[in-house]
Short mmCIF file of C-alpha atoms and ligand atoms in Angstrom, two decimals:
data_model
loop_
_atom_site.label_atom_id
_atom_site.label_comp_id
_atom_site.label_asym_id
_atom_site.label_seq_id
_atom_site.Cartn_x
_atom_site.Cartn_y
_atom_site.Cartn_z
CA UNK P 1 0.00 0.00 0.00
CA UNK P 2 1.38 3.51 -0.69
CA UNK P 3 3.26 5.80 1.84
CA UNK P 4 0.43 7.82 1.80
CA UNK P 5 -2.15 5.95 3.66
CA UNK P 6 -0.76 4.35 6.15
CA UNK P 7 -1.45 4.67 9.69
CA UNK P 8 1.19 7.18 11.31
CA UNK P 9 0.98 9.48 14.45
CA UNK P 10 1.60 13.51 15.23
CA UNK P 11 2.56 13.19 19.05
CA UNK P 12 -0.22 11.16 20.61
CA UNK P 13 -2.45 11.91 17.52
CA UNK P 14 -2.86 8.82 15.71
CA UNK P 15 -3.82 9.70 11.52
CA UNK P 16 -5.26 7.43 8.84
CA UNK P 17 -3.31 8.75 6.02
CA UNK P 18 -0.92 11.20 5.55
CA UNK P 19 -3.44 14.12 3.93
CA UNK P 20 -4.12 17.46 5.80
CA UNK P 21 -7.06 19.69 5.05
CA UNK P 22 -4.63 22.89 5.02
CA UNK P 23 -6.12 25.37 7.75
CA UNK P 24 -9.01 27.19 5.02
CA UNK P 25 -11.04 30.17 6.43
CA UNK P 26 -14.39 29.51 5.07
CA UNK P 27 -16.02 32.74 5.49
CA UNK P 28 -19.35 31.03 7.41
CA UNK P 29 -19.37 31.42 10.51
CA UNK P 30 -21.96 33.85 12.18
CA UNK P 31 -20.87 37.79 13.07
CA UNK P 32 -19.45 36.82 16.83
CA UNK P 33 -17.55 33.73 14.53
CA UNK P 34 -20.26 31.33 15.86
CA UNK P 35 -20.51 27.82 14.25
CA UNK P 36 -23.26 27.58 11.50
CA UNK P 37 -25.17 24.62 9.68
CA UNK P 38 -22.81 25.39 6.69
CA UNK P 39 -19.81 24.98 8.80
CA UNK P 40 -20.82 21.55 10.38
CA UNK P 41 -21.53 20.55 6.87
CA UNK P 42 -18.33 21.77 5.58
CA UNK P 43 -16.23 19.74 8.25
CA UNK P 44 -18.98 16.57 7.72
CA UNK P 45 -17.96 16.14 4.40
CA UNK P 46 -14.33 16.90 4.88
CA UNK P 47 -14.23 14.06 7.49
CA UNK P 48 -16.69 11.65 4.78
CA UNK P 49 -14.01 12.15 2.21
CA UNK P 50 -11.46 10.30 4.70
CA UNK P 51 -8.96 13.53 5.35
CA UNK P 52 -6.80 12.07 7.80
CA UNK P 53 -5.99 15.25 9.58
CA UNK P 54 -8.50 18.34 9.47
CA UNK P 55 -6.85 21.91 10.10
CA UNK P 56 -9.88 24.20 10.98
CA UNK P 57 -9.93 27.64 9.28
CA UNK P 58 -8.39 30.18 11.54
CA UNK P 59 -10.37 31.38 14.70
CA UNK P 60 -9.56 34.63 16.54
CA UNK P 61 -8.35 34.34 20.44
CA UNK P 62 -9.52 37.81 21.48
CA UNK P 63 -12.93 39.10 20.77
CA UNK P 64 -12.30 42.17 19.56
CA UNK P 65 -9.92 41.54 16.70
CA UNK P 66 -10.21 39.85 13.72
CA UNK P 67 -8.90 40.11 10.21
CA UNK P 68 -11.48 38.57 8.18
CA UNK P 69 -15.64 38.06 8.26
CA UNK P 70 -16.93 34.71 8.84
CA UNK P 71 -14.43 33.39 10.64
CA UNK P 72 -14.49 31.37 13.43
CA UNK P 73 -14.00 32.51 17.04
CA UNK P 74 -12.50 30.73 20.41
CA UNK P 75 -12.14 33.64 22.35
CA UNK P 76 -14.15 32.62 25.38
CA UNK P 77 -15.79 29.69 27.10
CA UNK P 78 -19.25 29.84 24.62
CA UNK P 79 -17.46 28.00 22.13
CA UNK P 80 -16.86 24.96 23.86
CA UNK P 81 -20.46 22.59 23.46
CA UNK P 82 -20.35 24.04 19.77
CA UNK P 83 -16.90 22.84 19.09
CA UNK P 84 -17.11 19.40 21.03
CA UNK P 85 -20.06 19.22 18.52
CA UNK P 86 -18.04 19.95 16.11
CA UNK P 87 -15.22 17.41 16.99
CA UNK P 88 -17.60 14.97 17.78
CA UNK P 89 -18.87 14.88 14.10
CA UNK P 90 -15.23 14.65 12.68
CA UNK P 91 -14.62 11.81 14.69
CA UNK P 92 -17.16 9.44 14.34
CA UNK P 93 -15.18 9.60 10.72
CA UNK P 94 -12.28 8.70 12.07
CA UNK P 95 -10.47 11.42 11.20
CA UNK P 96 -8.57 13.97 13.49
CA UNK P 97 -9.42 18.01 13.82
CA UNK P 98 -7.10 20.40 15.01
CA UNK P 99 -8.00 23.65 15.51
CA UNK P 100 -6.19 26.74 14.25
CA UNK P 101 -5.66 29.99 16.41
CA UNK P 102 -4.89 33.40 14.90
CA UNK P 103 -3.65 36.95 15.98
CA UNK P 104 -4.36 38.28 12.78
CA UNK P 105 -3.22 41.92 12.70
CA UNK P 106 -2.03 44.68 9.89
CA UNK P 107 -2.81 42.04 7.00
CA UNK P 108 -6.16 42.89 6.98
CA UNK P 109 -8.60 45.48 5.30
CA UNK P 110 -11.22 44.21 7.28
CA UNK P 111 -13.02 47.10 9.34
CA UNK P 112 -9.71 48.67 9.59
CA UNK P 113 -9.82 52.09 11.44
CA UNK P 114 -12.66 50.85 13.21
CA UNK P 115 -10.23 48.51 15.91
CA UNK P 116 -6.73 48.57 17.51
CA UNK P 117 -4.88 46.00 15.59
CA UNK P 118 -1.51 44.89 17.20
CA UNK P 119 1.83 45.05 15.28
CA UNK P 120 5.72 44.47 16.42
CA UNK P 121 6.47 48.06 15.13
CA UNK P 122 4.74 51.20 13.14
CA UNK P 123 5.58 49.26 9.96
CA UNK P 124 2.32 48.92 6.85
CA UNK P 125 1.97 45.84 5.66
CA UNK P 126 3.17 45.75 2.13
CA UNK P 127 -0.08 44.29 0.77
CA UNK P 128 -2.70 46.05 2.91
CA UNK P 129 -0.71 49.29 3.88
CA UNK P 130 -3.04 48.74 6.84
CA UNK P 131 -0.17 50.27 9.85
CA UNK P 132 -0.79 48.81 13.51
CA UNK P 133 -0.10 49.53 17.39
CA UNK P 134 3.51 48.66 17.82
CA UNK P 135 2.50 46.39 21.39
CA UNK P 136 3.59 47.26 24.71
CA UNK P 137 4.87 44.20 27.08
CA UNK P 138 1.06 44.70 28.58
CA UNK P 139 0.13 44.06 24.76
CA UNK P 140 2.27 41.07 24.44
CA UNK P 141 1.66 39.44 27.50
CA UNK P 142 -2.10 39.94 27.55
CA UNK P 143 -2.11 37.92 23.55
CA UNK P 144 0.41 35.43 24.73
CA UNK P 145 -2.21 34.44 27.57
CA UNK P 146 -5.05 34.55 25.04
CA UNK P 147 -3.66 32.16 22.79
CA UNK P 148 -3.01 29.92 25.95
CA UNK P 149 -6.05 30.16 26.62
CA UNK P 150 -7.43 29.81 23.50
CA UNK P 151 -6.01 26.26 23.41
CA UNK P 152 -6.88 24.85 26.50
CA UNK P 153 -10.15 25.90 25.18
CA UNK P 154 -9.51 23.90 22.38
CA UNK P 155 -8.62 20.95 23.91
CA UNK P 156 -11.76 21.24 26.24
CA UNK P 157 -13.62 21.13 23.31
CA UNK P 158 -12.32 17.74 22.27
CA UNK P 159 -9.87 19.20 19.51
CA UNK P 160 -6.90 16.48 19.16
CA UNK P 161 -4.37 19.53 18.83
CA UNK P 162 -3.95 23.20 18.42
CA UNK P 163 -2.13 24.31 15.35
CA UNK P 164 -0.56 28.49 16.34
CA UNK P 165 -0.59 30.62 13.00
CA UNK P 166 2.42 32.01 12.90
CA UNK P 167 2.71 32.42 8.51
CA UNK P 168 1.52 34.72 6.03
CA UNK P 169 2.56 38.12 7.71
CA UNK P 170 0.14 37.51 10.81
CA UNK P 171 1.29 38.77 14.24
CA UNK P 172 3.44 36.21 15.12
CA UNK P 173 5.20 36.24 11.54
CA UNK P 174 5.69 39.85 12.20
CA UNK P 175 7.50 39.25 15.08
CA UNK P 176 9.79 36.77 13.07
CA UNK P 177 10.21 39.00 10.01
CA UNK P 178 13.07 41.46 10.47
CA UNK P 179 10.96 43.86 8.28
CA UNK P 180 8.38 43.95 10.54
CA UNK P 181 9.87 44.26 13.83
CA UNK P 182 11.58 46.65 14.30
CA UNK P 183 11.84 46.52 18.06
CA UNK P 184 14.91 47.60 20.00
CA UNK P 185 13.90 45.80 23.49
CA UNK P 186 13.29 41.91 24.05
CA UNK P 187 11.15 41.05 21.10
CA UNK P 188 13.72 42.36 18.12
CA UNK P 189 16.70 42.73 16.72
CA UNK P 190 18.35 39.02 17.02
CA UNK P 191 16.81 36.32 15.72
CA UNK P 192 16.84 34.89 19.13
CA UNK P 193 14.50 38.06 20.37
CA UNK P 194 12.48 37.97 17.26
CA UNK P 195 11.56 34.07 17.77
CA UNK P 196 10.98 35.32 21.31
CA UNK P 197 7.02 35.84 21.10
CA UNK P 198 6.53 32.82 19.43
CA UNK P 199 8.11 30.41 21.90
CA UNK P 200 6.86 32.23 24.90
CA UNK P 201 3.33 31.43 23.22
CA UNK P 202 4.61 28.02 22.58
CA UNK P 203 5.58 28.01 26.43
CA UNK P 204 2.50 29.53 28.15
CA UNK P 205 0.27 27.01 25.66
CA UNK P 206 2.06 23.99 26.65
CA UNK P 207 1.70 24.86 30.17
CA UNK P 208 -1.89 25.17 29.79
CA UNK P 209 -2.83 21.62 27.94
CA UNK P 210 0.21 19.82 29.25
CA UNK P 211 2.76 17.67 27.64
CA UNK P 212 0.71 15.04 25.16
CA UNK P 213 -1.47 17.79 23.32
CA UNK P 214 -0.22 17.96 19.85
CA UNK P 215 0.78 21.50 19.01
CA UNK P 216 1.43 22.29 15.34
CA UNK P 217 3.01 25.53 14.16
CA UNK P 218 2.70 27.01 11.17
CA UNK P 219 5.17 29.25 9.27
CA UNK P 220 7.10 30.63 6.36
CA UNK P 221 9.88 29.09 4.81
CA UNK P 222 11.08 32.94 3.62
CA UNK P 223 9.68 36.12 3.44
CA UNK P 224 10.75 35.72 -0.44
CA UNK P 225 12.00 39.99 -0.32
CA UNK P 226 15.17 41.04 0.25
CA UNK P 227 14.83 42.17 4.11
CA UNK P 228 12.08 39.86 5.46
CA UNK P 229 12.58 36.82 7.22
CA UNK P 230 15.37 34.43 5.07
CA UNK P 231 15.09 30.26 4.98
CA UNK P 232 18.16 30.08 7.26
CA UNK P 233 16.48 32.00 9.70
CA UNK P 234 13.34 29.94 9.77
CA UNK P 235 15.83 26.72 9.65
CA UNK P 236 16.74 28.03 12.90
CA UNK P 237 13.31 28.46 13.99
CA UNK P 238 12.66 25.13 13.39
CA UNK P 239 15.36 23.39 15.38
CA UNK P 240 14.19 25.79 18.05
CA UNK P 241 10.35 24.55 17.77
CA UNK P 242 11.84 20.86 18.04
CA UNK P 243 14.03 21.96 20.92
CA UNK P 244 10.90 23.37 23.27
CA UNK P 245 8.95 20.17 22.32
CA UNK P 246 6.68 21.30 19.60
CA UNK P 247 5.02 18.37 17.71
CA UNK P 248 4.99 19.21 14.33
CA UNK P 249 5.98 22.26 11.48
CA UNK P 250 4.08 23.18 8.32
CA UNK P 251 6.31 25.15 6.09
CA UNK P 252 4.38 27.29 3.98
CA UNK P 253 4.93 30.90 2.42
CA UNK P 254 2.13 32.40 1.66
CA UNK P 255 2.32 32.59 -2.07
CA UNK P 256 -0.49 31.21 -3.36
CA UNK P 257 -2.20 34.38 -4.21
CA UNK P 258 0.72 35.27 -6.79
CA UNK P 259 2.08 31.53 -7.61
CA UNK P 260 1.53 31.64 -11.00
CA UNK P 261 4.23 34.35 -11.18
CA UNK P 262 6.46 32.94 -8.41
CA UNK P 263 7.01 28.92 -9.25
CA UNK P 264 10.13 28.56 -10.82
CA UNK P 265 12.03 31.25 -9.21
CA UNK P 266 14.36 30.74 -6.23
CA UNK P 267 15.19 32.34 -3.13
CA UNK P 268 17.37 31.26 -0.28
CA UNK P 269 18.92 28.94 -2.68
CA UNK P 270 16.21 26.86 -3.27
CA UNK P 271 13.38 27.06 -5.89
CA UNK P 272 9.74 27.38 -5.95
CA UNK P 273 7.98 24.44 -7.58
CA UNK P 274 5.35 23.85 -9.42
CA UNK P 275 4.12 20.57 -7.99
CA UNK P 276 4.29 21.73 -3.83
CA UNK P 277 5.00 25.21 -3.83
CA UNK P 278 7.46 24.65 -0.69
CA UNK P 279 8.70 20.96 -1.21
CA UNK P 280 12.33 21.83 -1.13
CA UNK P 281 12.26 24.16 1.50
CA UNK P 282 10.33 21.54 3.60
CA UNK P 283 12.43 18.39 2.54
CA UNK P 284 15.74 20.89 4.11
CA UNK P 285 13.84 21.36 7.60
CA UNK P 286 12.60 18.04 7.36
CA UNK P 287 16.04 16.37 7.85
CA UNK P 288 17.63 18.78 10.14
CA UNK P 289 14.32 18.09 12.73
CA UNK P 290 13.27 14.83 13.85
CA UNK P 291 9.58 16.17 14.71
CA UNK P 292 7.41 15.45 11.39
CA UNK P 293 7.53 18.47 8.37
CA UNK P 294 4.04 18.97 6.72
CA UNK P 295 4.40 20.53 3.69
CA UNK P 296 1.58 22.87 2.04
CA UNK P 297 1.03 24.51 -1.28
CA UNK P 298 0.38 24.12 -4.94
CA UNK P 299 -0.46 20.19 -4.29
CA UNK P 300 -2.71 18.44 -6.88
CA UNK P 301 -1.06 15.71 -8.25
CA UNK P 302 -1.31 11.58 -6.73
CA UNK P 303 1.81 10.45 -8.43
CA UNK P 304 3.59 13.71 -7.83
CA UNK P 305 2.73 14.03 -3.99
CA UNK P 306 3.76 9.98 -4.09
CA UNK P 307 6.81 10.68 -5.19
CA UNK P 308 7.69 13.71 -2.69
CA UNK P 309 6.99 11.11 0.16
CA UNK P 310 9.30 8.83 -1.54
CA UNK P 311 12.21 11.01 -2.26
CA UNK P 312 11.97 14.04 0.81
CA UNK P 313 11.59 12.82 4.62
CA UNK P 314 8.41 15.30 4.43
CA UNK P 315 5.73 13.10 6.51
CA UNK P 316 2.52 14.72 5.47
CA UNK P 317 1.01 16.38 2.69
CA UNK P 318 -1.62 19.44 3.85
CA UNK P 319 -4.42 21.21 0.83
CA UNK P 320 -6.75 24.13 0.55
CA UNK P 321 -7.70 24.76 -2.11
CA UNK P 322 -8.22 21.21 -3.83
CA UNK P 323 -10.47 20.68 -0.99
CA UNK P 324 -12.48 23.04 -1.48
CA UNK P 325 -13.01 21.69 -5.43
CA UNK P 326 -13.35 18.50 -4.23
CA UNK P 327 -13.74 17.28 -0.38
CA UNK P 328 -13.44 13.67 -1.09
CA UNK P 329 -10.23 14.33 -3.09
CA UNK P 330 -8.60 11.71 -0.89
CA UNK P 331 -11.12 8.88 -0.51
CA UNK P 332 -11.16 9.20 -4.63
CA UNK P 333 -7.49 8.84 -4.64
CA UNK P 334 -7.61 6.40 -2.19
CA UNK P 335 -9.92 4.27 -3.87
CA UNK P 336 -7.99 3.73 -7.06
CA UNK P 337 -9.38 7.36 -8.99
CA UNK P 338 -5.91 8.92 -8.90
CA UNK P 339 -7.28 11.66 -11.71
CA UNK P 340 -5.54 15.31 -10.53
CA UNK P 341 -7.87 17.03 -8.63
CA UNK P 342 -10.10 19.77 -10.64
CA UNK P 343 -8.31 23.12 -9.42
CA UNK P 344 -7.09 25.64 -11.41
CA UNK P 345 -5.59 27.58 -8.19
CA UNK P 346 -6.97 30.57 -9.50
CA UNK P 347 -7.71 31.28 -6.11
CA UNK P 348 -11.58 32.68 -6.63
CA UNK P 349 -12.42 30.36 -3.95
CA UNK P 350 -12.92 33.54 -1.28
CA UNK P 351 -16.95 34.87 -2.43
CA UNK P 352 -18.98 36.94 0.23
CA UNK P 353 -21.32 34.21 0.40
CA UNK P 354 -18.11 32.06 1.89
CA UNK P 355 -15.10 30.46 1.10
CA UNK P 356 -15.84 27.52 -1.91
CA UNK P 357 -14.76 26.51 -5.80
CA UNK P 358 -16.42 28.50 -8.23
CA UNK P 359 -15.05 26.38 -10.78
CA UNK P 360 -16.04 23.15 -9.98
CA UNK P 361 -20.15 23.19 -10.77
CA UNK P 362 -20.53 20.50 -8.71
CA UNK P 363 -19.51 22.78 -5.87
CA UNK P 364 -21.13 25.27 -6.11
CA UNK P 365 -24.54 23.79 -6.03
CA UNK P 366 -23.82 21.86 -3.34
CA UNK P 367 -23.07 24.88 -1.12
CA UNK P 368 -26.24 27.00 -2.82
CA UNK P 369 -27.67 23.97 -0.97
CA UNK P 370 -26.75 24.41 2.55
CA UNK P 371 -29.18 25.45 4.63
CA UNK P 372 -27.87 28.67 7.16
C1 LIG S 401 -10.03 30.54 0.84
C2 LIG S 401 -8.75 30.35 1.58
C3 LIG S 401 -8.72 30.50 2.96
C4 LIG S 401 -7.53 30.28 3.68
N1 LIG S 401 -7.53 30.38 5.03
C5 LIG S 401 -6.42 30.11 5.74
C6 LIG S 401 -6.44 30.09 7.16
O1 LIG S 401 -7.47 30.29 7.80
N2 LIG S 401 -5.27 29.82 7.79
C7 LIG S 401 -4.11 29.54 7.11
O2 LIG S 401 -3.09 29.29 7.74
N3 LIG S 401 -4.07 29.52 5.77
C8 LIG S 401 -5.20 29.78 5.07
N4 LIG S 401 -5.18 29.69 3.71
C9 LIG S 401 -3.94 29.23 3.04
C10 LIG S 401 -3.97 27.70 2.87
O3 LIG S 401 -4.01 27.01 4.09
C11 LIG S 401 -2.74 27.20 2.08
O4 LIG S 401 -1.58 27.51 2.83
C12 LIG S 401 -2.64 27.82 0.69
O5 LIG S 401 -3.92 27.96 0.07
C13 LIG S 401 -1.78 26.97 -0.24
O6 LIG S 401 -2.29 25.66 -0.34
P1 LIG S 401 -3.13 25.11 -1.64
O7 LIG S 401 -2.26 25.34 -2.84
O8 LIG S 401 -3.39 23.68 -1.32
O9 LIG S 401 -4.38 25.95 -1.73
C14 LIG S 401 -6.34 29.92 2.98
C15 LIG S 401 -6.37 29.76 1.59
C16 LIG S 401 -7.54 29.95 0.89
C17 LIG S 401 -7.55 29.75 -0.60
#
């Protein structure tokens, strides 16, 4: 049987196969980021198409910030019965469901102006030119407790892990990015101060759910411009992560937006391919760490994801947007339909009615369907 579906584990988290639902805001939740019918049915049919591991779209750990509409919330106790619901579903599936917590920040446009939204430093975001609140310890301290809190939360909830956003130009990959933080105390300068927020997240979190919940981290390989965070760095990140006891790293970048202009080019000395995005990138961390590399990104392909398992020491193999063309992309795949899945990546998948294929027909009538 292939690489792909065996049984393997993520800490104490034991998976079916070795395919992630990639962390997908879906743009459904209600106002407050309340779970909806759409949502459960979103996640049902994730978990019915035999996704070993499902990443949940990000959810905000503080009420009153968050970058997007629609997503989904954890920041207080009200979430819990809707969430063990929730996991409850996924797991009569046999699949796992970790969920993903967010400090979103200056990548946003949503309701800017309207909100204090946290940065390292006075710096716009190059894509937004939204500028934030360069935080005070008070600042830091008070979101380093929230997304403790956030997780036990999680874990209350029956979640099998917490995965911490710290990619795509989010808080956390602020603090990393030497373009963003430009902090002269604790938090910046060194690599070692710019990691700082990150692992003192990692630390308070771990205190709070204890030693066997599976925490995930997400991140960027590179910053891909001259002056953001570089591949060594985040190399260094990594062995860091593996050091403090973090379970597992999905190397992303945050490219796919703009991929069809990127693939092909390298950075950091490694190149951006067409088949996974990140590959090479993650197949570098992968053997310097002995906790398990997921990779993310530009995914599509049976044979070629086969053959990444076969020739990198990356364990697992995480999509977004495929999934949203077709949720039972693996169980097809699994049972002998190994057809490349029907997305163009043309990335049209975010609507105001929420986050699905516009492409794929089939898709779109199924979520006209849903009932609010
Ligand atoms: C509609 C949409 C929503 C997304 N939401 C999130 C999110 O909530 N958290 C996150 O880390 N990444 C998010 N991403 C990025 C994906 O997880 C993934 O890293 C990226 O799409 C590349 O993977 P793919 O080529 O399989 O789509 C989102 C992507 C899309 C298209």
């Amino acid at each position: 049987m292939s690489k792909l579906f065996e049984e393997t584990r993520i800490g104490n988290m034991v998976l079916k196969n070795r395919f992630v639902r990639s962390a997908t805001w879906e743009n459904m939740a209600t106002e407050d980021g309340h779970m909806t019918d759409k949502l459960y049915a979103v996640y049902e049919e994730l978990a019915q198409g035999e996704v070993g591991l499902i990443v949940t779209g990000y959810a905000n750990i503080v009420a009153e910030e968050k970058p997007n509409a629609g997503m989904m919330g954890i920041y207080d106790d009200s979430f819990i019965p809707e969430y063990q619901k929730l996991t409850d579903l996924v797991h009569q599936y046999g699949s796992k469901i970790v969920k993903q917590i967010a400090y979103g920040g200056t990548k946003t446009t949503y309701e800017v102006g309207e909100r204090i939204i946290f940065a390292p430093s006075e710096v716009a975001e190059l894509g937004t030119q939204t500028l934030g609140k360069a935080m005070s310890q008070a600042d830091i301290d008070y979101i380093i407790a929230a997304f403790a809190k956030a997780s036990l939360r999680a874990k209350q909830a029956g979640f099998d892990g917490v995965e911490i956003h710290a990619a795509h130009t989010y808080l956390i990959g602020q603090f990393l990015s030497p373009y963003y933080n430009r902090r002269d105390d604790n938090y910046g300068g060194s690599l070692d101060n710019r990691m700082r927020f990150l692992l003192e997240i990692y630390a308070a979190t771990r205190q709070l759910v204890g030693e066997d919940f599976p925490i995930l981290i997400k991140l960027t390989a590179s910053e891909f411009f001259n002056g953001g965070i570089t591949f060594d760095e985040t190399r260094a990140v990594c062995k860091k992560l593996e050091e403090v006891g973090a379970d597992a790293i999905v190397v992303s970048g945050n490219i796919h937006g703009k991929a069809s202009t990127m693939v092909g080019e390298s950075f950091d000395g490694y190149t951006l391919r067409e088949e996974g995005y990140f590959v090479e990138y993650g197949d570098v961390i992968s053997r310097e760490i002995a906790i398990p590399v997921i990779t993310v990104g530009g995914l599509t392909n049976l044979a070629a994801i086969e053959e990444i398992a076969d020739t990198t020491n990356i364990q697992y193999f995480a999509l977004s947007r495929p999934l949203l063309s077709e949720p039972h992309l693996v169980k097809r795949w699994k049972d002998g339909d190994d057809a490349a899945v029907e997305c163009e990546r043309c990335s049209k998948c975010r609507t105001k009615r929420g986050n699905f294929c516009v492409v794929n027909k089939g898709r779109k009538a199924f979520i006209a369907s849903l009932a609010e």
